[in-house]
mmCIF file of C-alpha atoms in Angstrom:
data_model
loop_
_atom_site.group_PDB
_atom_site.id
_atom_site.type_symbol
_atom_site.label_atom_id
_atom_site.label_comp_id
_atom_site.label_asym_id
_atom_site.label_seq_id
_atom_site.Cartn_x
_atom_site.Cartn_y
_atom_site.Cartn_z
ATOM 1 C CA UNK V 92 4.069 -5.683 3.099
ATOM 2 C CA UNK V 93 0.757 -6.477 4.711
ATOM 3 C CA UNK V 94 -0.956 -4.889 1.527
ATOM 4 C CA UNK V 95 1.174 -7.154 -0.683
ATOM 5 C CA UNK V 96 -0.071 -10.413 0.804
ATOM 6 C CA UNK V 97 -3.787 -9.469 1.250
ATOM 7 C CA UNK V 98 -3.293 -9.573 5.192
ATOM 8 C CA UNK V 99 -6.239 -7.424 6.055
ATOM 9 C CA UNK V 100 -5.960 -8.230 9.758
ATOM 10 C CA UNK V 101 -2.334 -7.129 9.870
ATOM 11 C CA UNK V 102 -3.144 -3.967 7.831
ATOM 12 C CA UNK V 103 -5.813 -3.216 10.432
ATOM 13 C CA UNK V 104 -3.388 -3.759 13.302
ATOM 14 C CA UNK V 105 -0.790 -1.414 11.748
ATOM 15 C CA UNK V 106 -3.403 1.291 10.697
ATOM 16 C CA UNK V 107 -4.859 1.429 14.186
ATOM 17 C CA UNK V 108 -1.579 2.078 15.873
ATOM 18 C CA UNK V 109 -1.378 5.503 17.272
ATOM 19 C CA UNK V 110 1.893 6.320 15.473
ATOM 20 C CA UNK V 111 0.620 5.136 12.124
ATOM 21 C CA UNK V 112 0.356 7.567 9.180
ATOM 22 C CA UNK V 113 -2.025 5.969 6.813
ATOM 23 C CA UNK V 114 -0.539 7.992 3.958
ATOM 24 C CA UNK V 115 3.138 7.180 4.579
ATOM 25 C CA UNK V 116 5.252 6.371 1.513
ATOM 26 C CA UNK V 117 7.901 3.750 0.768
ATOM 27 C CA UNK V 118 11.209 4.233 -0.955
ATOM 28 C CA UNK V 119 9.390 4.652 -4.402
ATOM 29 C CA UNK V 120 6.886 7.021 -2.708
ATOM 30 C CA UNK V 121 4.026 4.544 -3.008
ATOM 31 C CA UNK V 122 1.435 4.627 -0.364
ATOM 32 C CA UNK V 123 -0.382 1.566 0.904
ATOM 33 C CA UNK V 124 -3.052 2.401 -1.556
ATOM 34 C CA UNK V 125 -0.650 2.096 -4.431
ATOM 35 C CA UNK V 126 0.536 -1.196 -3.273
ATOM 36 C CA UNK V 127 -2.996 -2.532 -2.651
ATOM 37 C CA UNK V 128 -4.246 -1.188 -5.931
ATOM 38 C CA UNK V 129 -1.510 -2.724 -7.991
ATOM 39 C CA UNK V 130 -2.211 -6.055 -6.589
ATOM 40 C CA UNK V 131 -6.104 -5.760 -6.682
ATOM 41 C CA UNK V 132 -6.482 -6.068 -2.843
ATOM 42 C CA UNK V 133 -9.998 -4.496 -2.788
ATOM 43 C CA UNK V 134 -10.769 -5.351 0.840
ATOM 44 C CA UNK V 135 -7.643 -3.524 1.862
ATOM 45 C CA UNK V 136 -8.321 -0.525 -0.431
ATOM 46 C CA UNK V 137 -11.747 -0.244 1.064
ATOM 47 C CA UNK V 138 -10.464 -0.420 4.606
ATOM 48 C CA UNK V 139 -7.564 2.109 3.997
ATOM 49 C CA UNK V 140 -10.041 4.531 2.289
ATOM 50 C CA UNK V 141 -12.327 4.141 5.320
ATOM 51 C CA UNK V 142 -9.503 4.929 7.692
ATOM 52 C CA UNK V 143 -8.718 8.256 5.796
ATOM 53 C CA UNK V 144 -6.110 7.173 3.220
ATOM 54 C CA UNK V 145 -5.870 9.835 0.392
ATOM 55 C CA UNK V 146 -6.195 8.476 -3.153
ATOM 56 C CA UNK V 147 -4.956 11.720 -4.512
ATOM 57 C CA UNK V 148 -1.356 11.182 -3.435
ATOM 58 C CA UNK V 149 1.141 10.407 -6.226
ATOM 59 C CA UNK V 150 4.247 8.334 -6.123
ATOM 60 C CA UNK V 151 7.571 9.272 -7.463
ATOM 61 C CA UNK V 152 6.407 8.615 -11.000
ATOM 62 C CA UNK V 153 3.535 11.018 -10.380
ATOM 63 C CA UNK V 154 0.999 8.111 -10.646
ATOM 64 C CA UNK V 155 -2.129 7.914 -8.586
ATOM 65 C CA UNK V 156 -3.323 4.622 -7.015
ATOM 66 C CA UNK V 157 -6.015 4.318 -9.652
ATOM 67 C CA UNK V 158 -3.329 4.420 -12.373
ATOM 68 C CA UNK V 159 -1.877 1.117 -11.136
ATOM 69 C CA UNK V 160 -5.189 -0.614 -10.606
ATOM 70 C CA UNK V 161 -5.290 -3.908 -12.428
ATOM 71 C CA UNK V 162 -8.938 -4.235 -12.927
ATOM 72 C CA UNK V 163 -12.097 -2.252 -13.493
ATOM 73 C CA UNK V 164 -13.554 -3.088 -9.977
ATOM 74 C CA UNK V 165 -10.579 -1.693 -8.287
ATOM 75 C CA UNK V 166 -10.771 1.448 -10.387
ATOM 76 C CA UNK V 167 -14.524 1.635 -9.466
ATOM 77 C CA UNK V 168 -13.608 1.804 -5.630
ATOM 78 C CA UNK V 169 -11.501 4.874 -6.298
ATOM 79 C CA UNK V 170 -14.088 6.471 -8.568
ATOM 80 C CA UNK V 171 -16.800 6.015 -5.736
ATOM 81 C CA UNK V 172 -14.238 7.516 -3.157
ATOM 82 C CA UNK V 173 -13.539 10.438 -5.471
ATOM 83 C CA UNK V 174 -17.308 11.336 -5.552
ATOM 84 C CA UNK V 175 -17.095 12.026 -1.908
ATOM 85 C CA UNK V 176 -13.605 13.403 -1.816
ATOM 86 C CA UNK V 177 -13.018 15.942 -4.617
ATOM 87 C CA UNK V 178 -9.522 16.716 -5.771
ATOM 88 C CA UNK V 179 -8.089 19.688 -3.849
ATOM 89 C CA UNK V 180 -7.597 22.729 -5.974
ATOM 90 C CA UNK V 181 -3.887 22.878 -5.173
ATOM 91 C CA UNK V 182 -3.245 19.322 -6.129
ATOM 92 C CA UNK V 183 -1.459 18.442 -9.343
ATOM 93 C CA UNK V 184 -3.425 16.862 -12.182
ATOM 94 C CA UNK V 185 -3.537 13.114 -12.188
ATOM 95 C CA UNK V 186 -0.725 11.301 -14.059
ATOM 96 C CA UNK V 187 -2.774 10.154 -17.042
ATOM 97 C CA UNK V 188 -5.720 11.417 -18.905
ATOM 98 C CA UNK V 189 -7.607 8.237 -18.158
ATOM 99 C CA UNK V 190 -7.223 8.595 -14.430
ATOM 100 C CA UNK V 191 -8.054 12.344 -14.532
ATOM 101 C CA UNK V 192 -11.234 11.574 -16.613
ATOM 102 C CA UNK V 193 -12.295 8.709 -14.478
ATOM 103 C CA UNK V 194 -11.886 10.400 -11.209
ATOM 104 C CA UNK V 195 -12.962 13.891 -12.020
ATOM 105 C CA UNK V 196 -15.923 12.707 -13.968
ATOM 106 C CA UNK V 197 -17.345 11.158 -10.721
ATOM 107 C CA UNK V 198 -17.187 14.255 -8.692
#
């Protein structure tokens, strides 16, 4: 919920808890990155990526966080991350041609 309301301090408090899994999924298998991306919460996305969140994780619809990004600047955050974090060979292909092209092209 902290990602929904742009509460960066609460996100930090939760993420720094010793039992927190930064890549946990909700009922729809969305990670915090999916939620923050869908809402354009760029400060939260940047923080989650700096804490080791994985932008290659898909939700139940097989959608990556970049696929639900609402604007180009949010997509750019994921493209910059992908340059430093290549897609694992065993990972499934991104859900859309657009997300695959924009992430893989940056590697």
